[in-house]
Amino acid sequence: MVRKATQQRIGKFNKQDIRELCPALSVSSIEGSLRKLVAEGELRREGRGKSTFYVRLK
């Protein structure tokens, strides 16, 4: 579900953007999915803390 939501995004996006697209998922589920997508090379994480955002690579 998170993978599908990130594929709909163009440019950079943050965790809150994904929460709006997947309201049924918990924050920890979204965070885990984003970590997995970064590890798989589909996303790149930029910034730290509240200023963290993600960029699609594939």
Coordinates of C-alpha atoms in Angstrom, one line a residue:
M1 CA 0.0 0.0 0.0
V2 CA 2.8 2.4 0.9
R3 CA 4.7 1.4 -2.3
K4 CA 1.7 2.2 -4.4
A5 CA 1.2 5.6 -2.6
T6 CA 4.9 6.5 -3.3
Q7 CA 4.5 5.6 -7.0
Q8 CA 1.7 8.2 -7.2
R9 CA 4.0 11.0 -5.9
I10 CA 6.1 13.2 -8.2
G11 CA 9.1 15.0 -6.8
K12 CA 9.8 15.0 -3.1
F13 CA 7.3 14.0 -0.4
N14 CA 7.3 13.4 3.4
K15 CA 5.8 10.9 5.8
Q16 CA 2.7 13.1 6.3
D17 CA 2.0 13.0 2.5
I18 CA 1.9 9.2 2.7
R19 CA -0.3 9.2 5.9
E20 CA -2.9 11.3 3.9
L21 CA -2.9 8.7 1.1
C22 CA -3.0 5.7 3.5
P23 CA -5.1 6.8 6.5
A24 CA -5.8 3.2 7.6
L25 CA -2.1 2.5 8.3
S26 CA -0.3 3.3 11.5
V27 CA 2.6 5.6 11.6
S28 CA 5.0 2.8 12.6
S29 CA 3.8 0.7 9.6
I30 CA 4.4 3.6 7.2
E31 CA 7.9 4.2 8.7
G32 CA 8.8 0.6 8.4
S33 CA 7.6 0.5 4.8
L34 CA 9.6 3.7 3.9
R35 CA 12.7 2.2 5.5
K36 CA 12.3 -0.9 3.5
L37 CA 11.8 1.0 0.2
V38 CA 15.0 3.1 1.0
A39 CA 16.9 -0.1 1.7
E40 CA 15.7 -1.6 -1.6
G41 CA 16.8 1.5 -3.5
E42 CA 13.4 2.6 -4.6
L43 CA 13.5 5.8 -2.5
R44 CA 16.2 8.1 -1.3
R45 CA 15.9 9.7 2.2
E46 CA 17.0 13.3 2.6
G47 CA 17.2 15.6 5.6
R48 CA 16.8 14.7 9.3
G49 CA 14.0 14.9 11.9
K50 CA 11.0 16.9 10.9
S51 CA 12.6 18.1 7.7
T52 CA 13.0 14.5 6.4
F53 CA 11.7 13.9 2.9
Y54 CA 11.9 11.1 0.3
V55 CA 12.5 11.1 -3.4
R56 CA 11.6 8.3 -5.8
L57 CA 14.6 6.7 -7.6
K58 CA 12.8 4.1 -9.7

